[in-house]
Structure formats: structure tokens, C-alpha cells
């Protein structure tokens, strides 16, 4: 009995590049696949940056519309993910400039799940700490907040954050250093 060897699935970046090239030629189905592949991550990013699910959905939708219109500008040597993240971050920053800064509690990730034996006072303390972190993140500069969210909540590597923000890796590292220092100071009473 011979075993058939199946080819490995294409690397996501290569698959995205192929889809982007097809979309650039006017293939709406290829673009729809890109939208489905990236919507969830972009919605999470926009929710973290804007703190409001409705604003996040609007920003992501605007980002995809902008990407569709700007596909001819896409450099096919670049990662589609980085390109669409950058468009989304810019849409979110524009939306934040149009309204007062606000980061609700829901925009900060939940702490580790409470076990059934957790006391009400411990739960209240965890909720207060989460609220304090949300406030502290909301007080960061927009540049620091974007870098911190991309690194700490989305796990992007420094080079990709630099591409998304249009800055150098050194600038990203500096912004993250200042953001972490500010958050450490703001959260000192919670240690």
C-alpha cells in the first residue's frame, strides 16, 4: 500500500500575496477571501484601539474599502497583513482624533479566569486592577498606545510594528519602553 503525499498548504503570506494579486486584477472573490481571513484580527485590533465595537467595525470596514481602492498601490513584495494593519491603525487613529479619548473597561483583555473558589473581594480587586490598567492605557500617547497594543495584545514582532506604524524599529522600541514605564508607574499600587 502506497501512501500519497499531499503538498503542504501554501504559507499564509504567499497565499495572501496570490489573493492580493488576483484582487488587484479585479477579482472580488479573491478580495473577499482576504477580508474573511483578516477581519477577526483587525476587529480585535480596532476594538483595542477604539474601545467601542461599533467604531471598530466601522474602522475595519473603512480600512477594507480603502484597501480595495488602493490595491494598485500595494507592493506585492510586502506582506498583505502588514499593509492592511497599517491602513486599519490609521483609520483608528483618525477616528480617535474625531472624538474624545476613551478606553472602556471592555477594551482591556480579561484577567485570567477566576476559579470557582475565588472570593468576591478577590474578584472585585481584579476588576479594579483591570479598570486601572484600562485608564492607564487610555492615558498613553496615541503612538505609545498603538505600539503597546500591537506588541502586548496582538504579539506582533518589532519589525512588523515598525512597518505598521511607518517608523523604525528603534522608534518602536522607544515607544514601548516609555509606554511600559508609564504603565508600571500607573500600576505601582497594584503590585
mmCIF file of C-alpha atoms in Angstrom:
data_model
loop_
_atom_site.group_PDB
_atom_site.id
_atom_site.type_symbol
_atom_site.label_atom_id
_atom_site.label_comp_id
_atom_site.label_asym_id
_atom_site.label_seq_id
_atom_site.Cartn_x
_atom_site.Cartn_y
_atom_site.Cartn_z
ATOM 1 C CA UNK A 1 0.000 0.000 0.000
ATOM 2 C CA UNK A 2 1.482 3.313 -1.041
ATOM 3 C CA UNK A 3 0.927 6.429 0.900
ATOM 4 C CA UNK A 4 0.049 9.530 -1.055
ATOM 5 C CA UNK A 5 1.993 12.602 -0.145
ATOM 6 C CA UNK A 6 -0.070 15.740 -0.186
ATOM 7 C CA UNK A 7 1.611 19.023 -0.911
ATOM 8 C CA UNK A 8 1.909 21.332 2.056
ATOM 9 C CA UNK A 9 -0.603 24.145 2.133
ATOM 10 C CA UNK A 10 0.830 27.435 0.923
ATOM 11 C CA UNK A 11 2.359 29.715 3.524
ATOM 12 C CA UNK A 12 -0.242 32.305 4.589
ATOM 13 C CA UNK A 13 1.904 35.199 3.364
ATOM 14 C CA UNK A 14 2.285 33.608 -0.080
ATOM 15 C CA UNK A 15 -1.418 32.789 -0.190
ATOM 16 C CA UNK A 16 -2.237 36.396 0.739
ATOM 17 C CA UNK A 17 0.138 37.664 -1.965
ATOM 18 C CA UNK A 18 -1.565 35.476 -4.570
ATOM 19 C CA UNK A 19 -5.013 36.620 -3.440
ATOM 20 C CA UNK A 20 -3.903 40.275 -3.421
ATOM 21 C CA UNK A 21 -2.510 39.935 -6.951
ATOM 22 C CA UNK A 22 -5.788 38.412 -8.139
ATOM 23 C CA UNK A 23 -7.784 41.105 -6.333
ATOM 24 C CA UNK A 24 -5.603 43.759 -7.968
ATOM 25 C CA UNK A 25 -6.774 42.369 -11.314
ATOM 26 C CA UNK A 26 -10.375 42.930 -10.203
ATOM 27 C CA UNK A 27 -11.153 39.516 -8.685
ATOM 28 C CA UNK A 28 -13.705 40.385 -6.000
ATOM 29 C CA UNK A 29 -13.835 36.778 -4.762
ATOM 30 C CA UNK A 30 -10.105 36.834 -4.010
ATOM 31 C CA UNK A 31 -10.535 40.059 -2.057
ATOM 32 C CA UNK A 32 -13.490 38.542 -0.190
ATOM 33 C CA UNK A 33 -11.202 35.700 0.931
ATOM 34 C CA UNK A 34 -8.680 38.259 2.217
ATOM 35 C CA UNK A 35 -11.462 40.040 4.090
ATOM 36 C CA UNK A 36 -12.589 36.780 5.725
ATOM 37 C CA UNK A 37 -9.006 35.804 6.612
ATOM 38 C CA UNK A 38 -8.150 39.117 8.273
ATOM 39 C CA UNK A 39 -11.440 40.515 9.618
ATOM 40 C CA UNK A 40 -11.262 38.883 13.040
ATOM 41 C CA UNK A 41 -7.736 40.073 13.851
ATOM 42 C CA UNK A 42 -8.425 43.563 12.546
ATOM 43 C CA UNK A 43 -11.651 43.825 14.547
ATOM 44 C CA UNK A 44 -9.747 42.842 17.672
ATOM 45 C CA UNK A 45 -7.056 45.427 16.927
ATOM 46 C CA UNK A 46 -9.601 48.165 16.225
ATOM 47 C CA UNK A 47 -11.560 47.273 19.365
ATOM 48 C CA UNK A 48 -8.404 47.621 21.445
ATOM 49 C CA UNK A 49 -7.575 50.959 19.850
ATOM 50 C CA UNK A 50 -11.073 52.438 19.856
ATOM 51 C CA UNK A 51 -12.735 50.680 22.776
ATOM 52 C CA UNK A 52 -16.101 50.520 21.079
ATOM 53 C CA UNK A 53 -17.291 47.574 18.946
ATOM 54 C CA UNK A 54 -19.372 49.763 16.632
ATOM 55 C CA UNK A 55 -16.495 52.171 15.996
ATOM 56 C CA UNK A 56 -14.170 49.199 15.498
ATOM 57 C CA UNK A 57 -16.460 47.614 12.896
ATOM 58 C CA UNK A 58 -16.740 50.921 11.072
ATOM 59 C CA UNK A 59 -12.962 51.447 11.088
ATOM 60 C CA UNK A 60 -12.294 47.932 9.776
ATOM 61 C CA UNK A 61 -14.941 48.298 7.086
ATOM 62 C CA UNK A 62 -13.410 51.640 6.063
ATOM 63 C CA UNK A 63 -9.966 50.019 6.034
ATOM 64 C CA UNK A 64 -11.113 47.251 3.692
ATOM 65 C CA UNK A 65 -12.860 49.741 1.389
ATOM 66 C CA UNK A 66 -9.681 51.816 1.335
ATOM 67 C CA UNK A 67 -7.570 48.708 0.694
ATOM 68 C CA UNK A 68 -9.795 47.686 -2.232
ATOM 69 C CA UNK A 69 -9.438 51.155 -3.764
ATOM 70 C CA UNK A 70 -5.694 51.261 -3.120
ATOM 71 C CA UNK A 71 -4.831 47.729 -4.278
ATOM 72 C CA UNK A 72 -2.855 49.078 -7.258
ATOM 73 C CA UNK A 73 -0.557 50.807 -4.720
ATOM 74 C CA UNK A 74 0.098 47.563 -2.822
ATOM 75 C CA UNK A 75 3.737 46.478 -3.205
ATOM 76 C CA UNK A 76 3.473 42.778 -3.878
ATOM 77 C CA UNK A 77 6.793 42.147 -2.142
ATOM 78 C CA UNK A 78 5.287 43.364 1.134
ATOM 79 C CA UNK A 79 3.086 41.340 3.452
ATOM 80 C CA UNK A 80 -0.616 41.992 2.912
ATOM 81 C CA UNK A 81 -1.149 41.590 6.664
ATOM 82 C CA UNK A 82 1.242 44.429 7.454
ATOM 83 C CA UNK A 83 -0.335 46.633 4.795
ATOM 84 C CA UNK A 84 -3.928 46.091 5.972
ATOM 85 C CA UNK A 85 -2.878 46.510 9.634
ATOM 86 C CA UNK A 86 -1.330 49.862 8.770
ATOM 87 C CA UNK A 87 -4.461 51.031 6.976
ATOM 88 C CA UNK A 88 -6.588 49.899 9.937
ATOM 89 C CA UNK A 89 -4.354 51.615 12.519
ATOM 90 C CA UNK A 90 -4.540 54.838 10.504
ATOM 91 C CA UNK A 91 -8.345 54.591 10.314
ATOM 92 C CA UNK A 92 -8.488 54.045 14.079
ATOM 93 C CA UNK A 93 -6.187 56.976 14.810
ATOM 94 C CA UNK A 94 -8.299 59.202 12.563
ATOM 95 C CA UNK A 95 -11.441 58.060 14.382
ATOM 96 C CA UNK A 96 -9.817 58.766 17.778
ATOM 97 C CA UNK A 97 -8.882 62.293 16.677
ATOM 98 C CA UNK A 98 -12.521 62.957 15.808
ATOM 99 C CA UNK A 99 -13.725 62.176 19.324
ATOM 100 C CA UNK A 100 -12.600 62.420 22.928
ATOM 101 C CA UNK A 101 -10.085 59.806 24.097
ATOM 102 C CA UNK A 102 -11.876 56.921 25.748
ATOM 103 C CA UNK A 103 -10.877 53.381 26.572
ATOM 104 C CA UNK A 104 -13.645 51.437 28.266
ATOM 105 C CA UNK A 105 -13.039 48.511 30.519
ATOM 106 C CA UNK A 106 -14.159 46.105 27.794
ATOM 107 C CA UNK A 107 -11.180 47.122 25.622
ATOM 108 C CA UNK A 108 -8.681 45.654 28.070
ATOM 109 C CA UNK A 109 -8.315 41.885 27.993
ATOM 110 C CA UNK A 110 -9.890 39.994 30.850
ATOM 111 C CA UNK A 111 -7.582 38.770 33.582
ATOM 112 C CA UNK A 112 -7.146 35.039 33.933
ATOM 113 C CA UNK A 113 -10.442 33.304 34.593
ATOM 114 C CA UNK A 114 -11.477 33.210 38.221
ATOM 115 C CA UNK A 115 -11.771 29.780 39.693
ATOM 116 C CA UNK A 116 -14.956 28.751 41.421
ATOM 117 C CA UNK A 117 -13.309 29.250 44.827
ATOM 118 C CA UNK A 118 -12.363 32.864 44.131
ATOM 119 C CA UNK A 119 -13.630 35.215 46.796
ATOM 120 C CA UNK A 120 -15.817 38.207 45.973
ATOM 121 C CA UNK A 121 -13.141 40.531 47.348
ATOM 122 C CA UNK A 122 -10.532 38.982 45.030
ATOM 123 C CA UNK A 123 -12.879 39.357 42.072
ATOM 124 C CA UNK A 124 -13.546 42.995 42.987
ATOM 125 C CA UNK A 125 -9.811 43.621 43.319
ATOM 126 C CA UNK A 126 -9.147 42.049 39.905
ATOM 127 C CA UNK A 127 -11.875 44.188 38.340
ATOM 128 C CA UNK A 128 -10.445 47.333 39.928
ATOM 129 C CA UNK A 129 -6.954 46.472 38.670
ATOM 130 C CA UNK A 130 -8.320 45.903 35.162
ATOM 131 C CA UNK A 131 -10.100 49.264 35.292
ATOM 132 C CA UNK A 132 -6.879 50.943 36.468
ATOM 133 C CA UNK A 133 -4.976 49.354 33.575
ATOM 134 C CA UNK A 134 -7.640 50.490 31.094
ATOM 135 C CA UNK A 135 -7.335 54.038 32.418
ATOM 136 C CA UNK A 136 -3.527 53.913 32.276
ATOM 137 C CA UNK A 137 -3.531 52.578 28.700
ATOM 138 C CA UNK A 138 -6.012 55.294 27.746
ATOM 139 C CA UNK A 139 -3.624 57.949 29.075
ATOM 140 C CA UNK A 140 -0.716 56.809 26.885
ATOM 141 C CA UNK A 141 0.034 58.888 23.808
ATOM 142 C CA UNK A 142 -1.617 57.521 20.661
ATOM 143 C CA UNK A 143 1.768 56.390 19.295
ATOM 144 C CA UNK A 144 2.679 54.567 22.507
ATOM 145 C CA UNK A 145 -0.783 53.014 22.802
ATOM 146 C CA UNK A 146 -0.676 51.656 19.224
ATOM 147 C CA UNK A 147 2.776 50.123 19.730
ATOM 148 C CA UNK A 148 1.833 48.656 23.127
ATOM 149 C CA UNK A 149 -1.406 47.131 21.828
ATOM 150 C CA UNK A 150 0.262 45.676 18.731
ATOM 151 C CA UNK A 151 3.061 44.152 20.821
ATOM 152 C CA UNK A 152 1.408 43.131 24.082
ATOM 153 C CA UNK A 153 -2.113 42.252 22.960
ATOM 154 C CA UNK A 154 -1.501 41.127 19.372
ATOM 155 C CA UNK A 155 2.017 39.750 19.764
ATOM 156 C CA UNK A 156 3.431 41.402 16.652
ATOM 157 C CA UNK A 157 7.228 41.412 16.357
ATOM 158 C CA UNK A 158 9.100 44.717 16.384
ATOM 159 C CA UNK A 159 9.832 44.758 12.619
ATOM 160 C CA UNK A 160 6.155 44.311 11.782
ATOM 161 C CA UNK A 161 5.094 47.004 14.272
ATOM 162 C CA UNK A 162 7.617 49.324 12.618
ATOM 163 C CA UNK A 163 6.075 48.606 9.216
ATOM 164 C CA UNK A 164 2.524 49.050 10.505
ATOM 165 C CA UNK A 165 3.337 52.378 12.179
ATOM 166 C CA UNK A 166 5.658 53.608 9.429
ATOM 167 C CA UNK A 167 8.566 54.081 11.828
ATOM 168 C CA UNK A 168 11.889 52.433 12.578
ATOM 169 C CA UNK A 169 12.345 49.505 14.951
ATOM 170 C CA UNK A 170 14.290 51.828 17.255
ATOM 171 C CA UNK A 171 11.318 54.189 17.413
ATOM 172 C CA UNK A 172 9.016 51.261 18.203
ATOM 173 C CA UNK A 173 11.354 50.095 20.965
ATOM 174 C CA UNK A 174 11.481 53.615 22.414
ATOM 175 C CA UNK A 175 7.701 53.989 22.364
ATOM 176 C CA UNK A 176 7.263 50.601 24.006
ATOM 177 C CA UNK A 177 9.856 51.445 26.653
ATOM 178 C CA UNK A 178 8.063 54.700 27.501
ATOM 179 C CA UNK A 179 4.632 53.011 27.443
ATOM 180 C CA UNK A 180 5.789 50.213 29.743
ATOM 181 C CA UNK A 181 7.437 52.704 32.099
ATOM 182 C CA UNK A 182 4.244 54.790 32.257
ATOM 183 C CA UNK A 183 2.100 51.707 32.845
ATOM 184 C CA UNK A 184 4.496 50.441 35.508
ATOM 185 C CA UNK A 185 4.253 53.775 37.339
ATOM 186 C CA UNK A 186 0.469 53.897 36.969
ATOM 187 C CA UNK A 187 0.083 50.333 38.226
ATOM 188 C CA UNK A 188 2.660 50.567 41.055
ATOM 189 C CA UNK A 189 -0.014 50.464 43.739
ATOM 190 C CA UNK A 190 -1.312 47.156 42.313
ATOM 191 C CA UNK A 191 1.913 45.231 42.827
#
